[in-house]
CSV table of C-alpha atoms in Angstrom, one decimal:
chain,number,residue,atom,x,y,z
A,1,UNK,CA,-7.7,32.6,-38.7
A,2,UNK,CA,-8.6,29.5,-36.7
A,3,UNK,CA,-7.5,29.5,-33.1
A,4,UNK,CA,-4.5,27.3,-32.7
A,5,UNK,CA,-4.7,25.0,-29.7
A,6,UNK,CA,-1.8,22.9,-28.3
A,7,UNK,CA,-3.8,19.7,-27.7
A,8,UNK,CA,-1.1,17.9,-25.7
A,9,UNK,CA,-0.7,20.9,-23.5
A,10,UNK,CA,-4.5,21.2,-23.0
A,11,UNK,CA,-4.7,17.5,-22.1
A,12,UNK,CA,-1.9,17.9,-19.6
A,13,UNK,CA,-3.6,20.9,-18.1
A,14,UNK,CA,-6.8,18.8,-17.6
A,15,UNK,CA,-4.8,15.9,-16.1
A,16,UNK,CA,-3.2,18.3,-13.6
A,17,UNK,CA,-6.6,19.7,-12.7
A,18,UNK,CA,-7.7,16.1,-12.2
A,19,UNK,CA,-4.9,15.5,-9.7
A,20,UNK,CA,-5.7,18.6,-7.7
A,21,UNK,CA,-9.4,17.5,-7.4
A,22,UNK,CA,-8.3,14.0,-6.3
A,23,UNK,CA,-5.9,15.4,-3.8
A,24,UNK,CA,-8.5,17.7,-2.3
A,25,UNK,CA,-11.7,15.7,-2.5
A,26,UNK,CA,-10.6,12.1,-3.0
A,27,UNK,CA,-11.4,9.9,-5.9
A,28,UNK,CA,-15.2,10.2,-5.3
A,29,UNK,CA,-14.8,13.9,-6.0
A,30,UNK,CA,-13.1,13.4,-9.3
A,31,UNK,CA,-16.2,13.8,-11.4
A,32,UNK,CA,-16.0,15.3,-14.9
A,33,UNK,CA,-18.0,18.3,-13.7
A,34,UNK,CA,-15.6,19.1,-10.8
A,35,UNK,CA,-12.6,18.6,-13.0
A,36,UNK,CA,-13.9,20.9,-15.8
A,37,UNK,CA,-14.5,23.5,-13.1
A,38,UNK,CA,-11.0,23.2,-11.7
A,39,UNK,CA,-9.5,23.3,-15.2
A,40,UNK,CA,-11.6,26.4,-16.0
A,41,UNK,CA,-13.1,24.9,-19.1
A,42,UNK,CA,-16.6,23.8,-20.2
A,43,UNK,CA,-17.9,20.2,-19.8
A,44,UNK,CA,-18.1,20.1,-23.6
A,45,UNK,CA,-14.4,21.0,-24.0
A,46,UNK,CA,-13.4,18.4,-21.4
A,47,UNK,CA,-15.5,15.7,-23.2
A,48,UNK,CA,-13.7,16.7,-26.5
A,49,UNK,CA,-10.5,15.3,-24.9
A,50,UNK,CA,-11.8,12.6,-22.6
A,51,UNK,CA,-15.2,11.1,-23.5
A,52,UNK,CA,-15.5,9.2,-20.2
A,53,UNK,CA,-14.3,9.7,-16.7
A,54,UNK,CA,-12.3,6.5,-16.9
A,55,UNK,CA,-10.4,7.8,-19.9
A,56,UNK,CA,-9.5,10.9,-17.9
A,57,UNK,CA,-8.3,9.0,-14.9
A,58,UNK,CA,-6.3,6.6,-17.0
A,59,UNK,CA,-4.6,9.5,-18.7
A,60,UNK,CA,-3.8,11.1,-15.3
A,61,UNK,CA,-2.2,7.9,-14.1
A,62,UNK,CA,-0.2,7.5,-17.4
A,63,UNK,CA,1.1,11.0,-16.8
A,64,UNK,CA,2.3,10.1,-13.3
A,65,UNK,CA,4.2,7.2,-14.9
A,66,UNK,CA,5.7,9.4,-17.6
A,67,UNK,CA,6.8,12.1,-15.2
A,68,UNK,CA,8.5,9.6,-12.9
A,69,UNK,CA,10.2,8.0,-16.0
A,70,UNK,CA,11.5,11.4,-17.1
A,71,UNK,CA,13.0,12.2,-13.7
A,72,UNK,CA,14.6,8.7,-13.7
A,73,UNK,CA,16.1,9.1,-17.1
A,74,UNK,CA,17.6,12.4,-16.0
A,75,UNK,CA,19.3,10.6,-13.1
A,76,UNK,CA,20.7,7.9,-15.3
A,77,UNK,CA,22.5,10.3,-17.6
A,78,UNK,CA,24.2,12.0,-14.6
A,79,UNK,CA,26.4,8.9,-14.6
A,80,UNK,CA,27.0,8.7,-10.8
A,81,UNK,CA,28.5,5.7,-9.1
A,82,UNK,CA,26.0,2.7,-9.3
A,83,UNK,CA,24.9,2.6,-5.7
A,84,UNK,CA,24.3,6.4,-5.7
A,85,UNK,CA,22.3,6.2,-8.9
A,86,UNK,CA,20.1,3.4,-7.5
A,87,UNK,CA,19.3,5.2,-4.3
A,88,UNK,CA,18.6,8.4,-6.2
A,89,UNK,CA,16.2,6.6,-8.5
A,90,UNK,CA,14.5,4.8,-5.6
A,91,UNK,CA,13.9,8.2,-4.0
A,92,UNK,CA,11.9,9.2,-7.0
A,93,UNK,CA,9.5,6.3,-6.4
A,94,UNK,CA,8.6,7.2,-2.8
A,95,UNK,CA,6.9,10.4,-1.5
A,96,UNK,CA,10.0,12.4,-0.6
A,97,UNK,CA,8.9,15.7,-2.2
A,98,UNK,CA,5.6,17.5,-2.8
A,99,UNK,CA,5.6,16.2,-6.3
A,100,UNK,CA,6.2,12.5,-5.5
A,101,UNK,CA,3.7,12.8,-2.6
A,102,UNK,CA,1.0,14.0,-5.1
A,103,UNK,CA,1.9,11.2,-7.4
A,104,UNK,CA,1.5,8.6,-4.6
A,105,UNK,CA,-1.9,10.1,-3.6
A,106,UNK,CA,-3.1,9.8,-7.2
A,107,UNK,CA,-1.6,6.3,-7.6
A,108,UNK,CA,-3.2,5.1,-4.3
A,109,UNK,CA,-6.6,6.7,-5.1
A,110,UNK,CA,-6.5,5.2,-8.5
A,111,UNK,CA,-5.7,1.7,-7.3
A,112,UNK,CA,-8.5,1.9,-4.7
A,113,UNK,CA,-10.9,3.2,-7.3
A,114,UNK,CA,-10.0,0.6,-9.9
A,115,UNK,CA,-10.1,-2.4,-7.5
A,116,UNK,CA,-13.7,-3.2,-8.3
A,117,UNK,CA,-13.9,-1.8,-11.8
A,118,UNK,CA,-12.6,-2.6,-15.2
A,119,UNK,CA,-10.2,0.2,-15.9
A,120,UNK,CA,-7.8,0.8,-18.8
A,121,UNK,CA,-4.8,1.1,-16.6
A,122,UNK,CA,-3.4,-2.0,-14.8
A,123,UNK,CA,-1.8,-0.9,-11.6
A,124,UNK,CA,0.4,-4.0,-11.7
A,125,UNK,CA,2.0,-2.7,-14.9
A,126,UNK,CA,3.3,0.6,-13.5
A,127,UNK,CA,6.8,-0.4,-14.6
A,128,UNK,CA,8.3,-0.3,-11.1
A,129,UNK,CA,8.8,-4.0,-10.8
A,130,UNK,CA,10.5,-4.1,-14.2
A,131,UNK,CA,12.8,-1.1,-13.2
A,132,UNK,CA,13.8,-2.7,-9.9
A,133,UNK,CA,14.5,-6.0,-11.5
A,134,UNK,CA,16.8,-4.2,-13.9
A,135,UNK,CA,18.7,-2.5,-11.0
A,136,UNK,CA,19.2,-5.8,-9.2
A,137,UNK,CA,20.4,-7.5,-12.4
A,138,UNK,CA,22.8,-4.6,-13.0
A,139,UNK,CA,24.3,-5.0,-9.5
A,140,UNK,CA,24.6,-8.8,-10.1
A,141,UNK,CA,26.3,-8.4,-13.5
A,142,UNK,CA,28.7,-5.8,-12.3
A,143,UNK,CA,29.6,-8.0,-9.3
A,144,UNK,CA,28.5,-5.4,-6.8
A,145,UNK,CA,25.7,-7.7,-5.4
A,146,UNK,CA,26.9,-9.7,-2.4
A,147,UNK,CA,27.7,-13.3,-3.2
A,148,UNK,CA,25.0,-15.9,-2.6
A,149,UNK,CA,22.1,-13.5,-2.9
A,150,UNK,CA,19.2,-14.6,-5.1
A,151,UNK,CA,18.5,-12.0,-7.8
A,152,UNK,CA,14.8,-12.9,-8.0
A,153,UNK,CA,14.2,-12.7,-4.2
A,154,UNK,CA,16.1,-9.5,-3.9
A,155,UNK,CA,14.0,-7.9,-6.6
A,156,UNK,CA,10.8,-8.9,-4.8
A,157,UNK,CA,12.2,-7.6,-1.5
A,158,UNK,CA,13.2,-4.2,-2.9
A,159,UNK,CA,10.0,-3.8,-4.8
A,160,UNK,CA,8.0,-4.5,-1.6
A,161,UNK,CA,10.2,-2.3,0.5
A,162,UNK,CA,9.8,0.6,-1.9
A,163,UNK,CA,6.0,0.4,-2.1
A,164,UNK,CA,5.7,-0.2,1.7
A,165,UNK,CA,7.8,2.9,2.4
A,166,UNK,CA,5.7,4.8,-0.1
A,167,UNK,CA,2.5,3.8,1.6
A,168,UNK,CA,3.8,4.6,5.1
A,169,UNK,CA,5.2,8.0,3.9
A,170,UNK,CA,1.7,8.8,2.5
A,171,UNK,CA,-0.1,7.7,5.7
A,172,UNK,CA,2.4,9.3,8.1
A,173,UNK,CA,4.5,11.9,6.4
A,174,UNK,CA,5.8,13.4,9.6
A,175,UNK,CA,7.4,10.1,10.8
A,176,UNK,CA,8.4,8.8,7.4
A,177,UNK,CA,10.0,12.0,6.0
A,178,UNK,CA,12.6,12.5,3.3
A,179,UNK,CA,15.5,11.8,5.6
A,180,UNK,CA,14.0,8.6,6.9
A,181,UNK,CA,13.2,7.4,3.4
A,182,UNK,CA,16.8,8.1,2.4
A,183,UNK,CA,18.2,6.4,5.5
A,184,UNK,CA,16.2,3.2,5.0
A,185,UNK,CA,16.9,2.9,1.3
A,186,UNK,CA,20.6,3.6,1.6
A,187,UNK,CA,20.9,1.1,4.4
A,188,UNK,CA,19.1,-1.5,2.3
A,189,UNK,CA,21.2,-1.0,-0.8
A,190,UNK,CA,24.3,-1.1,1.4
A,191,UNK,CA,23.2,-4.4,2.9
A,192,UNK,CA,22.9,-6.2,-0.4
A,193,UNK,CA,26.1,-4.8,-1.9
A,194,UNK,CA,29.7,-5.6,-1.3
A,195,UNK,CA,31.7,-3.1,0.7
B,1,UNK,CA,-40.4,-13.9,28.1
B,2,UNK,CA,-38.1,-11.3,26.5
B,3,UNK,CA,-36.0,-12.6,23.6
B,4,UNK,CA,-32.4,-13.0,24.7
B,5,UNK,CA,-30.0,-11.6,22.2
B,6,UNK,CA,-26.2,-12.0,22.3
B,7,UNK,CA,-25.3,-8.4,21.4
B,8,UNK,CA,-21.6,-9.1,20.8
B,9,UNK,CA,-22.4,-12.0,18.5
B,10,UNK,CA,-24.9,-9.8,16.7
B,11,UNK,CA,-22.4,-7.0,16.2
B,12,UNK,CA,-19.9,-9.5,14.9
B,13,UNK,CA,-22.5,-10.9,12.5
B,14,UNK,CA,-23.1,-7.3,11.2
B,15,UNK,CA,-19.4,-6.6,10.9
B,16,UNK,CA,-18.9,-9.8,8.9
B,17,UNK,CA,-21.8,-8.8,6.6
B,18,UNK,CA,-20.0,-5.4,6.2
B,19,UNK,CA,-16.8,-7.2,5.0
B,20,UNK,CA,-18.7,-9.3,2.5
B,21,UNK,CA,-20.3,-6.2,1.1
B,22,UNK,CA,-16.9,-4.3,0.9
B,23,UNK,CA,-15.3,-7.3,-0.8
B,24,UNK,CA,-18.0,-7.6,-3.4
B,25,UNK,CA,-18.9,-4.0,-4.1
B,26,UNK,CA,-16.0,-2.0,-2.8
B,27,UNK,CA,-16.2,0.7,-0.1
B,28,UNK,CA,-18.7,2.7,-2.1
B,29,UNK,CA,-21.1,-0.2,-1.8
B,30,UNK,CA,-20.8,-0.4,2.0
B,31,UNK,CA,-24.0,1.6,2.7
B,32,UNK,CA,-26.0,0.8,5.8
B,33,UNK,CA,-28.8,-0.3,3.5
B,34,UNK,CA,-26.7,-2.9,1.7
B,35,UNK,CA,-25.1,-4.1,4.9
B,36,UNK,CA,-28.5,-4.5,6.6
B,37,UNK,CA,-29.7,-6.5,3.6
B,38,UNK,CA,-26.6,-8.7,3.6
B,39,UNK,CA,-26.9,-9.3,7.3
B,40,UNK,CA,-30.6,-10.2,6.9
B,41,UNK,CA,-31.8,-7.6,9.5
B,42,UNK,CA,-33.8,-4.4,9.3
B,43,UNK,CA,-32.2,-0.9,9.0
B,44,UNK,CA,-33.6,-0.1,12.4
B,45,UNK,CA,-31.9,-3.1,14.0
B,46,UNK,CA,-28.7,-2.2,12.3
B,47,UNK,CA,-28.9,1.4,13.6
B,48,UNK,CA,-29.5,0.0,17.1
B,49,UNK,CA,-25.9,-1.3,17.0
B,50,UNK,CA,-24.3,1.3,14.8
B,51,UNK,CA,-25.8,4.8,14.6
B,52,UNK,CA,-23.6,5.9,11.7
B,53,UNK,CA,-21.9,4.2,8.8
B,54,UNK,CA,-18.5,5.4,10.2
B,55,UNK,CA,-19.2,3.6,13.5
B,56,UNK,CA,-19.8,0.4,11.6
B,57,UNK,CA,-16.7,0.7,9.4
B,58,UNK,CA,-14.6,1.5,12.4
B,59,UNK,CA,-16.0,-1.6,14.2
B,60,UNK,CA,-15.2,-3.8,11.2
B,61,UNK,CA,-11.6,-2.5,11.1
B,62,UNK,CA,-11.2,-3.1,14.9
B,63,UNK,CA,-12.4,-6.6,14.3
B,64,UNK,CA,-9.7,-7.2,11.7
B,65,UNK,CA,-7.2,-6.1,14.2
B,66,UNK,CA,-8.6,-8.3,17.0
B,67,UNK,CA,-8.7,-11.4,14.8
B,68,UNK,CA,-5.1,-10.9,13.7
B,69,UNK,CA,-4.0,-10.4,17.3
B,70,UNK,CA,-5.8,-13.6,18.4
B,71,UNK,CA,-4.0,-15.6,15.7
B,72,UNK,CA,-0.7,-14.1,16.7
B,73,UNK,CA,-1.2,-14.9,20.4
B,74,UNK,CA,-1.9,-18.4,19.4
B,75,UNK,CA,1.4,-18.6,17.6
B,76,UNK,CA,3.3,-17.1,20.5
B,77,UNK,CA,2.1,-19.8,22.9
B,78,UNK,CA,3.3,-22.5,20.6
B,79,UNK,CA,6.8,-21.7,21.8
B,80,UNK,CA,8.6,-22.4,18.5
B,81,UNK,CA,12.3,-21.3,17.9
B,82,UNK,CA,12.5,-17.5,17.6
B,83,UNK,CA,13.0,-17.2,13.9
B,84,UNK,CA,10.2,-19.6,13.1
B,85,UNK,CA,7.9,-17.8,15.4
B,86,UNK,CA,8.6,-14.5,13.7
B,87,UNK,CA,8.1,-15.7,10.2
B,88,UNK,CA,4.9,-17.4,11.2
B,89,UNK,CA,3.6,-14.2,12.8
B,90,UNK,CA,4.6,-12.1,9.7
B,91,UNK,CA,2.7,-14.6,7.6
B,92,UNK,CA,-0.5,-13.6,9.5
B,93,UNK,CA,0.0,-10.0,8.4
B,94,UNK,CA,0.1,-10.6,4.7
B,95,UNK,CA,-2.6,-12.1,2.5
B,96,UNK,CA,-1.5,-15.7,2.5
B,97,UNK,CA,-4.9,-17.2,3.1
B,98,UNK,CA,-8.5,-16.4,2.2
B,99,UNK,CA,-9.0,-14.9,5.6
B,100,UNK,CA,-5.9,-12.7,5.6
B,101,UNK,CA,-6.7,-11.6,2.0
B,102,UNK,CA,-10.2,-10.5,3.1
B,103,UNK,CA,-8.6,-8.6,6.0
B,104,UNK,CA,-6.2,-6.9,3.6
B,105,UNK,CA,-9.0,-5.9,1.3
B,106,UNK,CA,-11.0,-4.4,4.2
B,107,UNK,CA,-7.9,-2.6,5.5
B,108,UNK,CA,-7.0,-1.2,2.1
B,109,UNK,CA,-10.6,-0.1,1.4
B,110,UNK,CA,-10.8,1.5,4.8
B,111,UNK,CA,-7.6,3.5,4.4
B,112,UNK,CA,-8.6,4.7,1.0
B,113,UNK,CA,-12.1,5.6,2.3
B,114,UNK,CA,-10.7,7.4,5.4
B,115,UNK,CA,-8.0,9.3,3.6
B,116,UNK,CA,-10.2,12.4,3.1
B,117,UNK,CA,-12.5,11.9,6.1
B,118,UNK,CA,-12.3,12.1,9.8
B,119,UNK,CA,-12.8,8.6,10.9
B,120,UNK,CA,-12.6,7.1,14.4
B,121,UNK,CA,-9.9,4.6,13.4
B,122,UNK,CA,-6.4,5.8,12.7
B,123,UNK,CA,-4.8,3.5,10.1
B,124,UNK,CA,-1.4,4.4,11.5
B,125,UNK,CA,-2.3,2.8,14.8
B,126,UNK,CA,-3.0,-0.7,13.5
B,127,UNK,CA,-0.4,-2.1,16.0
B,128,UNK,CA,1.8,-3.6,13.3
B,129,UNK,CA,4.7,-1.2,13.7
B,130,UNK,CA,4.6,-1.8,17.4
B,131,UNK,CA,4.6,-5.6,17.0
B,132,UNK,CA,7.4,-5.5,14.5
B,133,UNK,CA,9.5,-3.2,16.7
B,134,UNK,CA,9.0,-5.7,19.5
B,135,UNK,CA,10.2,-8.6,17.2
B,136,UNK,CA,13.4,-6.8,16.2
B,137,UNK,CA,14.1,-5.8,19.8
B,138,UNK,CA,13.6,-9.4,20.8
B,139,UNK,CA,16.2,-10.6,18.2
B,140,UNK,CA,18.6,-7.9,19.4
B,141,UNK,CA,18.2,-8.7,23.1
B,142,UNK,CA,18.6,-12.5,22.5
B,143,UNK,CA,21.7,-11.7,20.4
B,144,UNK,CA,20.2,-13.3,17.3
B,145,UNK,CA,20.3,-10.1,15.3
B,146,UNK,CA,23.5,-9.7,13.3
B,147,UNK,CA,26.1,-7.4,14.8
B,148,UNK,CA,26.1,-3.8,13.7
B,149,UNK,CA,22.5,-3.7,12.5
B,150,UNK,CA,20.5,-0.7,13.6
B,151,UNK,CA,17.4,-1.8,15.5
B,152,UNK,CA,15.4,1.2,14.5
B,153,UNK,CA,16.2,1.0,10.8
B,154,UNK,CA,15.6,-2.7,10.7
B,155,UNK,CA,12.2,-2.2,12.3
B,156,UNK,CA,11.3,0.4,9.6
B,157,UNK,CA,12.5,-1.9,6.9
B,158,UNK,CA,10.6,-5.0,8.0
B,159,UNK,CA,7.5,-2.9,8.5
B,160,UNK,CA,7.7,-1.5,5.0
B,161,UNK,CA,8.5,-5.0,3.6
B,162,UNK,CA,5.5,-6.5,5.2
B,163,UNK,CA,3.0,-3.8,4.0
B,164,UNK,CA,4.6,-3.7,0.6
B,165,UNK,CA,4.2,-7.5,0.2
B,166,UNK,CA,0.7,-7.3,1.5
B,167,UNK,CA,-0.2,-4.7,-1.1
B,168,UNK,CA,1.4,-6.6,-3.9
B,169,UNK,CA,-0.2,-9.9,-2.9
B,170,UNK,CA,-3.6,-8.1,-2.9
B,171,UNK,CA,-3.0,-6.6,-6.3
B,172,UNK,CA,-1.4,-9.6,-7.9
B,173,UNK,CA,-2.3,-12.8,-5.9
B,174,UNK,CA,-1.2,-15.2,-8.6
B,175,UNK,CA,2.3,-13.8,-8.7
B,176,UNK,CA,2.6,-13.1,-4.9
B,177,UNK,CA,1.2,-16.3,-3.6
B,178,UNK,CA,1.6,-17.9,-0.2
B,179,UNK,CA,4.8,-19.7,-1.2
B,180,UNK,CA,6.4,-16.5,-2.5
B,181,UNK,CA,5.4,-14.6,0.6
B,182,UNK,CA,7.0,-17.3,2.8
B,183,UNK,CA,10.1,-17.3,0.6
B,184,UNK,CA,10.7,-13.5,0.8
B,185,UNK,CA,9.9,-13.2,4.5
B,186,UNK,CA,12.1,-16.2,5.4
B,187,UNK,CA,15.0,-14.9,3.3
B,188,UNK,CA,14.7,-11.5,5.0
B,189,UNK,CA,14.6,-12.8,8.5
B,190,UNK,CA,17.6,-15.1,7.7
B,191,UNK,CA,19.5,-12.0,6.3
B,192,UNK,CA,19.2,-10.0,9.5
B,193,UNK,CA,19.9,-13.0,11.9
B,194,UNK,CA,23.1,-14.8,12.7
B,195,UNK,CA,23.6,-18.3,11.2
């Protein structure tokens, strides 16, 4: 009987090995050789799934995006009050846990790596701007947004705030810890919403 | 007669060559060999000033910091109204011109490079948090800051906003252009100040 292999599971296993290598050795250590070793598979097996290193890195980044989306969808169905939902979602986009810190490391390493290369993943299309635009529009439509605020400018501000906090939390996790992230994001959402 | 060499000028010339190499080839191209070639000097001459590549990169980063400080000091002595001064200074910290874009590229490449290395320059100590803290305290002391705002939280917010905008402007300069940066920063400073 032929061996049955769950290909999606195997790809995910390889992508997770990729993350561990990036986290430990930086992007320059993320060679197919090191990744195959970390995943405990042969180079040939790795190449079966990802023919080039770029393919593999793009897949690892897509997985970061998918995981974040899954967590966010989970929050949406909880049906909490709007401000609470928004702060909870924003907390999934900054390094407030080990998981989100790892995602930030991969995201950052990927951006740095792809700056001077043609990669199949466009870091500008990570979906965060779109999601934040959606939140601000929602606050506007439900009349929770303070009068006179510009939806477009508030979107840009919140987007920059989230990525700036994410960057600072990655660089200085002791100072910008979970509590600090929650404090700043809550205070910002409060400042743009009616009482 | 011995040849007179202005050592500071020569170091600066080398540091500038380093930037050009980083901008064109990314941090992985910033080898002493490539930098010597770009600066039009011998490897030996380069090593006279910088014995290791790390020394050179740290110096290039220090120079970014010094240049930004010089521009900011220039703004301070202009003695404009407080809000105007603050927005003008913040605009020096985001990629709004070719010069500040180049600085951002070097800063970003340096952070990415030094994430998994022991480097002599701590990216957390770039002076920006300190400068922003100073601005918010100034607004508070001169009673320009809106009542009830927390000085500490507002400092963290503005710091994250500035670095988030800087990141987005680097990644997507067409969308986050000079005008957009000015609009967001002006709107934010207006939002935390009294009329």
